[in-house]
mmCIF file with all atom_site columns, C-alpha atoms in Angstrom:
data_model
loop_
_atom_site.group_PDB
_atom_site.id
_atom_site.type_symbol
_atom_site.label_atom_id
_atom_site.label_alt_id
_atom_site.label_comp_id
_atom_site.label_asym_id
_atom_site.label_entity_id
_atom_site.label_seq_id
_atom_site.pdbx_PDB_ins_code
_atom_site.Cartn_x
_atom_site.Cartn_y
_atom_site.Cartn_z
_atom_site.occupancy
_atom_site.B_iso_or_equiv
_atom_site.pdbx_formal_charge
_atom_site.auth_seq_id
_atom_site.auth_comp_id
_atom_site.auth_asym_id
_atom_site.auth_atom_id
_atom_site.pdbx_PDB_model_num
ATOM 1   C CA . GLU A 1 1   ? 15.641  17.195  14.046  1.00 71.00 ? 1   GLU A CA 1
ATOM 2   C CA . ALA A 1 2   ? 16.313  17.144  10.257  1.00 69.00 ? 2   ALA A CA 1
ATOM 3   C CA . ARG A 1 3   ? 19.427  18.586  8.971   1.00 74.00 ? 3   ARG A CA 1
ATOM 4   C CA . GLU A 1 4   ? 19.527  20.309  5.546   1.00 74.00 ? 4   GLU A CA 1
ATOM 5   C CA . GLU A 1 5   ? 22.257  18.135  4.144   1.00 73.00 ? 5   GLU A CA 1
ATOM 6   C CA . ASP A 1 6   ? 20.179  15.083  4.961   1.00 71.00 ? 6   ASP A CA 1
ATOM 7   C CA . MET A 1 7   ? 17.090  16.352  3.088   1.00 77.00 ? 7   MET A CA 1
ATOM 8   C CA . LYS A 1 8   ? 18.344  15.007  -0.464  1.00 77.00 ? 8   LYS A CA 1
ATOM 9   C CA . VAL A 1 9   ? 18.325  11.509  0.966   1.00 75.00 ? 9   VAL A CA 1
ATOM 10  C CA . VAL A 1 10  ? 15.161  11.953  2.898   1.00 76.00 ? 10  VAL A CA 1
ATOM 11  C CA . VAL A 1 11  ? 13.295  13.189  -0.251  1.00 82.00 ? 11  VAL A CA 1
ATOM 12  C CA . ALA A 1 12  ? 14.815  10.327  -2.318  1.00 80.00 ? 12  ALA A CA 1
ATOM 13  C CA . ILE A 1 13  ? 13.406  7.837   0.123   1.00 79.00 ? 13  ILE A CA 1
ATOM 14  C CA . HIS A 1 14  ? 10.146  9.344   0.347   1.00 82.00 ? 14  HIS A CA 1
ATOM 15  C CA . ASN A 1 15  ? 9.741   9.399   -3.425  1.00 83.00 ? 15  ASN A CA 1
ATOM 16  C CA . HIS A 1 16  ? 10.785  5.795   -3.483  1.00 86.00 ? 16  HIS A CA 1
ATOM 17  C CA . VAL A 1 17  ? 8.304   4.754   -0.890  1.00 88.00 ? 17  VAL A CA 1
ATOM 18  C CA . ASN A 1 18  ? 5.578   6.810   -2.850  1.00 91.00 ? 18  ASN A CA 1
ATOM 19  C CA . ASP A 1 19  ? 6.490   5.071   -6.132  1.00 92.00 ? 19  ASP A CA 1
ATOM 20  C CA . THR A 1 20  ? 6.377   1.700   -4.571  1.00 93.00 ? 20  THR A CA 1
ATOM 21  C CA . ALA A 1 21  ? 3.085   2.350   -3.079  1.00 95.00 ? 21  ALA A CA 1
ATOM 22  C CA . TRP A 1 22  ? 1.682   3.488   -6.352  1.00 96.00 ? 22  TRP A CA 1
ATOM 23  C CA . GLU A 1 23  ? 3.059   0.457   -8.119  1.00 95.00 ? 23  GLU A CA 1
ATOM 24  C CA . LYS A 1 24  ? 1.186   -1.674  -5.774  1.00 95.00 ? 24  LYS A CA 1
ATOM 25  C CA . ILE A 1 25  ? -2.019  0.195   -6.153  1.00 96.00 ? 25  ILE A CA 1
ATOM 26  C CA . LEU A 1 26  ? -1.599  -0.284  -9.796  1.00 95.00 ? 26  LEU A CA 1
ATOM 27  C CA . GLU A 1 27  ? -1.433  -3.926  -9.419  1.00 93.00 ? 27  GLU A CA 1
ATOM 28  C CA . TYR A 1 28  ? -5.005  -3.790  -8.209  1.00 94.00 ? 28  TYR A CA 1
ATOM 29  C CA . GLU A 1 29  ? -5.975  -1.125  -10.867 1.00 95.00 ? 29  GLU A CA 1
ATOM 30  C CA . ARG A 1 30  ? -4.879  -3.355  -13.798 1.00 92.00 ? 30  ARG A CA 1
ATOM 31  C CA . VAL A 1 31  ? -7.844  -5.779  -13.000 1.00 90.00 ? 31  VAL A CA 1
ATOM 32  C CA . HIS A 1 32  ? -9.963  -2.862  -14.151 1.00 92.00 ? 32  HIS A CA 1
ATOM 33  C CA . CYS A 1 33  ? -7.920  -1.808  -17.211 1.00 90.00 ? 33  CYS A CA 1
ATOM 34  C CA . ASP A 1 34  ? -10.865 -2.569  -19.431 1.00 92.00 ? 34  ASP A CA 1
ATOM 35  C CA . GLU A 1 35  ? -12.986 0.147   -17.651 1.00 92.00 ? 35  GLU A CA 1
ATOM 36  C CA . CYS A 1 36  ? -10.024 2.581   -16.982 1.00 94.00 ? 36  CYS A CA 1
ATOM 37  C CA . ARG A 1 37  ? -6.673  2.706   -18.580 1.00 94.00 ? 37  ARG A CA 1
ATOM 38  C CA . ASN A 1 38  ? -5.361  5.649   -16.594 1.00 95.00 ? 38  ASN A CA 1
ATOM 39  C CA . PRO A 1 39  ? -6.267  5.741   -13.044 1.00 97.00 ? 39  PRO A CA 1
ATOM 40  C CA . LYS A 1 40  ? -5.099  8.957   -11.302 1.00 97.00 ? 40  LYS A CA 1
ATOM 41  C CA . LEU A 1 41  ? -4.245  9.708   -7.635  1.00 97.00 ? 41  LEU A CA 1
ATOM 42  C CA . ILE A 1 42  ? -6.652  12.451  -6.384  1.00 97.00 ? 42  ILE A CA 1
ATOM 43  C CA . LYS A 1 43  ? -5.370  12.728  -2.848  1.00 96.00 ? 43  LYS A CA 1
ATOM 44  C CA . PHE A 1 44  ? -3.550  11.064  -0.126  1.00 92.00 ? 44  PHE A CA 1
ATOM 45  C CA . MET A 1 45  ? -3.667  11.563  3.654   1.00 94.00 ? 45  MET A CA 1
ATOM 46  C CA . GLY A 1 46  ? -1.502  10.513  6.354   1.00 92.00 ? 46  GLY A CA 1
ATOM 47  C CA . LYS A 1 47  ? -3.326  9.046   9.458   1.00 94.00 ? 47  LYS A CA 1
ATOM 48  C CA . PRO A 1 48  ? -0.393  7.810   11.682  1.00 89.00 ? 48  PRO A CA 1
ATOM 49  C CA . LYS A 1 49  ? -2.521  7.582   14.902  1.00 92.00 ? 49  LYS A CA 1
ATOM 50  C CA . GLU A 1 50  ? -5.318  5.791   13.152  1.00 94.00 ? 50  GLU A CA 1
ATOM 51  C CA . LEU A 1 51  ? -5.225  1.901   12.896  1.00 95.00 ? 51  LEU A CA 1
ATOM 52  C CA . SER A 1 52  ? -6.862  0.341   10.043  1.00 96.00 ? 52  SER A CA 1
ATOM 53  C CA . PRO A 1 53  ? -9.449  -2.229  10.722  1.00 95.00 ? 53  PRO A CA 1
ATOM 54  C CA . LYS A 1 54  ? -6.958  -4.973  9.477   1.00 95.00 ? 54  LYS A CA 1
ATOM 55  C CA . ALA A 1 55  ? -4.200  -3.610  11.570  1.00 96.00 ? 55  ALA A CA 1
ATOM 56  C CA . THR A 1 56  ? -6.466  -3.518  14.613  1.00 96.00 ? 56  THR A CA 1
ATOM 57  C CA . ILE A 1 57  ? -7.545  -6.976  14.258  1.00 96.00 ? 57  ILE A CA 1
ATOM 58  C CA . ARG A 1 58  ? -3.968  -8.174  13.871  1.00 95.00 ? 58  ARG A CA 1
ATOM 59  C CA . SER A 1 59  ? -2.859  -6.259  16.806  1.00 95.00 ? 59  SER A CA 1
ATOM 60  C CA . TRP A 1 60  ? -5.330  -8.156  18.915  1.00 97.00 ? 60  TRP A CA 1
ATOM 61  C CA . PHE A 1 61  ? -3.469  -11.384 18.113  1.00 97.00 ? 61  PHE A CA 1
ATOM 62  C CA . GLY A 1 62  ? -0.143  -9.921  19.037  1.00 95.00 ? 62  GLY A CA 1
ATOM 63  C CA . TYR A 1 63  ? 1.229   -8.735  15.697  1.00 94.00 ? 63  TYR A CA 1
ATOM 64  C CA . ALA A 1 64  ? 3.026   -5.540  15.523  1.00 93.00 ? 64  ALA A CA 1
ATOM 65  C CA . ARG A 1 65  ? 1.148   -2.319  14.901  1.00 95.00 ? 65  ARG A CA 1
ATOM 66  C CA . PRO A 1 66  ? 1.992   -0.282  11.798  1.00 95.00 ? 66  PRO A CA 1
ATOM 67  C CA . PHE A 1 67  ? 4.250   2.778   12.511  1.00 94.00 ? 67  PHE A CA 1
ATOM 68  C CA . ASP A 1 68  ? 2.197   4.858   9.793   1.00 94.00 ? 68  ASP A CA 1
ATOM 69  C CA . ARG A 1 69  ? -0.925  4.612   7.687   1.00 96.00 ? 69  ARG A CA 1
ATOM 70  C CA . HIS A 1 70  ? -1.983  6.572   4.677   1.00 96.00 ? 70  HIS A CA 1
ATOM 71  C CA . ASP A 1 71  ? -5.239  6.597   2.747   1.00 97.00 ? 71  ASP A CA 1
ATOM 72  C CA . TRP A 1 72  ? -4.844  7.216   -1.043  1.00 97.00 ? 72  TRP A CA 1
ATOM 73  C CA . THR A 1 73  ? -7.897  8.096   -3.167  1.00 97.00 ? 73  THR A CA 1
ATOM 74  C CA . VAL A 1 74  ? -7.763  7.140   -6.738  1.00 97.00 ? 74  VAL A CA 1
ATOM 75  C CA . ASP A 1 75  ? -9.908  8.253   -9.598  1.00 97.00 ? 75  ASP A CA 1
ATOM 76  C CA . ARG A 1 76  ? -10.790 5.254   -11.753 1.00 96.00 ? 76  ARG A CA 1
ATOM 77  C CA . CYS A 1 77  ? -12.325 7.114   -14.614 1.00 96.00 ? 77  CYS A CA 1
ATOM 78  C CA . GLY A 1 78  ? -14.878 8.743   -12.578 1.00 95.00 ? 78  GLY A CA 1
ATOM 79  C CA . LYS A 1 79  ? -15.156 6.227   -9.852  1.00 95.00 ? 79  LYS A CA 1
ATOM 80  C CA . THR A 1 80  ? -13.467 7.011   -6.440  1.00 96.00 ? 80  THR A CA 1
ATOM 81  C CA . VAL A 1 81  ? -11.546 4.212   -4.914  1.00 96.00 ? 81  VAL A CA 1
ATOM 82  C CA . ARG A 1 82  ? -9.888  4.418   -1.555  1.00 97.00 ? 82  ARG A CA 1
ATOM 83  C CA . TYR A 1 83  ? -6.767  2.337   -0.712  1.00 97.00 ? 83  TYR A CA 1
ATOM 84  C CA . ILE A 1 84  ? -5.059  1.879   2.682   1.00 97.00 ? 84  ILE A CA 1
ATOM 85  C CA . ILE A 1 85  ? -1.484  1.701   3.159   1.00 97.00 ? 85  ILE A CA 1
ATOM 86  C CA . ASP A 1 86  ? -0.197  0.499   6.545   1.00 96.00 ? 86  ASP A CA 1
ATOM 87  C CA . PHE A 1 87  ? 3.723   0.771   7.065   1.00 94.00 ? 87  PHE A CA 1
ATOM 88  C CA . TYR A 1 88  ? 5.382   -1.662  9.231   1.00 94.00 ? 88  TYR A CA 1
ATOM 89  C CA . ASN A 1 89  ? 9.040   -2.104  10.372  1.00 88.00 ? 89  ASN A CA 1
ATOM 90  C CA . GLY A 1 90  ? 10.598  -4.911  8.396   1.00 82.00 ? 90  GLY A CA 1
ATOM 91  C CA . GLN A 1 91  ? 13.373  -7.429  8.874   1.00 81.00 ? 91  GLN A CA 1
ATOM 92  C CA . PRO A 1 92  ? 16.554  -6.151  7.147   1.00 74.00 ? 92  PRO A CA 1
ATOM 93  C CA . THR A 1 93  ? 18.892  -8.699  5.822   1.00 77.00 ? 93  THR A CA 1
ATOM 94  C CA . PRO A 1 94  ? 22.020  -9.309  8.136   1.00 78.00 ? 94  PRO A CA 1
ATOM 95  C CA . GLU A 1 95  ? 24.302  -7.581  5.356   1.00 80.00 ? 95  GLU A CA 1
ATOM 96  C CA . ALA A 1 96  ? 21.939  -4.624  5.247   1.00 71.00 ? 96  ALA A CA 1
ATOM 97  C CA . GLN A 1 97  ? 21.711  -4.419  9.022   1.00 73.00 ? 97  GLN A CA 1
ATOM 98  C CA . MET A 1 98  ? 25.414  -4.384  9.242   1.00 74.00 ? 98  MET A CA 1
ATOM 99  C CA . GLN A 1 99  ? 25.470  -1.231  7.028   1.00 75.00 ? 99  GLN A CA 1
ATOM 100 C CA . GLY A 1 100 ? 22.813  0.245   9.173   1.00 70.00 ? 100 GLY A CA 1
ATOM 101 C CA . ALA A 1 101 ? 20.041  0.039   6.647   1.00 72.00 ? 101 ALA A CA 1
ATOM 102 C CA . VAL A 1 102 ? 16.427  0.057   7.686   1.00 73.00 ? 102 VAL A CA 1
ATOM 103 C CA . SER A 1 103 ? 13.803  -2.163  6.398   1.00 81.00 ? 103 SER A CA 1
ATOM 104 C CA . MET A 1 104 ? 9.945   -1.662  6.032   1.00 85.00 ? 104 MET A CA 1
ATOM 105 C CA . TYR A 1 105 ? 6.900   -3.507  4.713   1.00 90.00 ? 105 TYR A CA 1
ATOM 106 C CA . MET A 1 106 ? 3.959   -1.772  3.143   1.00 94.00 ? 106 MET A CA 1
ATOM 107 C CA . ASP A 1 107 ? 0.521   -3.450  3.213   1.00 95.00 ? 107 ASP A CA 1
ATOM 108 C CA . VAL A 1 108 ? -1.346  -1.850  0.280   1.00 96.00 ? 108 VAL A CA 1
ATOM 109 C CA . ARG A 1 109 ? -5.003  -2.863  -0.402  1.00 96.00 ? 109 ARG A CA 1
ATOM 110 C CA . PRO A 1 110 ? -8.214  -1.316  -1.254  1.00 97.00 ? 110 PRO A CA 1
ATOM 111 C CA . ALA A 1 111 ? -10.348 -0.337  1.685   1.00 96.00 ? 111 ALA A CA 1
ATOM 112 C CA . LEU A 1 112 ? -13.326 -2.335  1.980   1.00 94.00 ? 112 LEU A CA 1
ATOM 113 C CA . ASP A 1 113 ? -15.743 0.598   0.950   1.00 93.00 ? 113 ASP A CA 1
ATOM 114 C CA . SER A 1 114 ? -17.662 -1.728  -1.372  1.00 93.00 ? 114 SER A CA 1
ATOM 115 C CA . PHE A 1 115 ? -18.214 -5.259  -2.471  1.00 95.00 ? 115 PHE A CA 1
ATOM 116 C CA . GLU A 1 116 ? -16.017 -4.639  -5.543  1.00 93.00 ? 116 GLU A CA 1
ATOM 117 C CA . ALA A 1 117 ? -13.127 -3.838  -3.184  1.00 94.00 ? 117 ALA A CA 1
ATOM 118 C CA . PHE A 1 118 ? -13.764 -7.069  -1.341  1.00 94.00 ? 118 PHE A CA 1
ATOM 119 C CA . ILE A 1 119 ? -13.632 -9.007  -4.677  1.00 93.00 ? 119 ILE A CA 1
ATOM 120 C CA . ASP A 1 120 ? -10.369 -7.230  -5.777  1.00 93.00 ? 120 ASP A CA 1
ATOM 121 C CA . ARG A 1 121 ? -8.746  -8.155  -2.503  1.00 91.00 ? 121 ARG A CA 1
ATOM 122 C CA . ALA A 1 122 ? -9.982  -11.922 -3.046  1.00 92.00 ? 122 ALA A CA 1
ATOM 123 C CA . ARG A 1 123 ? -8.593  -11.847 -6.640  1.00 90.00 ? 123 ARG A CA 1
ATOM 124 C CA . MET A 1 124 ? -5.254  -10.450 -5.598  1.00 89.00 ? 124 MET A CA 1
ATOM 125 C CA . ALA A 1 125 ? -4.993  -13.088 -2.793  1.00 87.00 ? 125 ALA A CA 1
ATOM 126 C CA . MET A 1 126 ? -5.782  -15.843 -5.295  1.00 84.00 ? 126 MET A CA 1
ATOM 127 C CA . ASN A 1 127 ? -3.058  -14.620 -7.542  1.00 79.00 ? 127 ASN A CA 1
ATOM 128 C CA . GLU A 1 128 ? -0.563  -14.717 -4.816  1.00 75.00 ? 128 GLU A CA 1
ATOM 129 C CA . CYS A 1 129 ? -1.620  -18.154 -3.514  1.00 72.00 ? 129 CYS A CA 1
ATOM 130 C CA . LEU A 1 130 ? -1.749  -19.643 -7.105  1.00 69.00 ? 130 LEU A CA 1
ATOM 131 C CA . PRO A 1 131 ? 1.288   -18.180 -8.940  1.00 60.00 ? 131 PRO A CA 1
ATOM 132 C CA . SER A 1 132 ? 0.715   -20.559 -11.838 1.00 59.00 ? 132 SER A CA 1
ATOM 133 C CA . GLN A 1 133 ? -2.377  -18.573 -12.667 1.00 52.00 ? 133 GLN A CA 1
ATOM 134 C CA . PRO A 1 134 ? -1.564  -15.737 -15.198 1.00 56.00 ? 134 PRO A CA 1
ATOM 135 C CA . LYS A 1 135 ? -2.104  -12.284 -13.874 1.00 55.00 ? 135 LYS A CA 1
ATOM 136 C CA . ARG A 1 136 ? -4.638  -10.258 -15.857 1.00 56.00 ? 136 ARG A CA 1
ATOM 137 C CA . ARG A 1 137 ? -3.101  -7.142  -17.047 1.00 55.00 ? 137 ARG A CA 1
#
């Protein structure tokens, strides 16, 4: 049960997680800066009991399931784009673990609702695999 004195910290953590998720979404959206310079978050929905297709497939191979999932919907200047965010428990560093810190990992990506989303994922994967390639901003 949450205590009132803990809420300041809880809100700060929640805001940091949301800011980090938005930054990861903007990494994908920067690819489309020619068509939209100001994407906006329309809505977000928590789906903690619903595994994304990627998380489902990974779980078949023995990988951990995410502890939460969010779907965020973005307005890309008139085009609606859905993103999936899977939240996984991470591995804190030994120093952080000694201090009682927790760690988590967010897998943020466009939902495969369109061929364009598939291309965006492929572009991002190529940028990660080939760091010498300049990222388009």
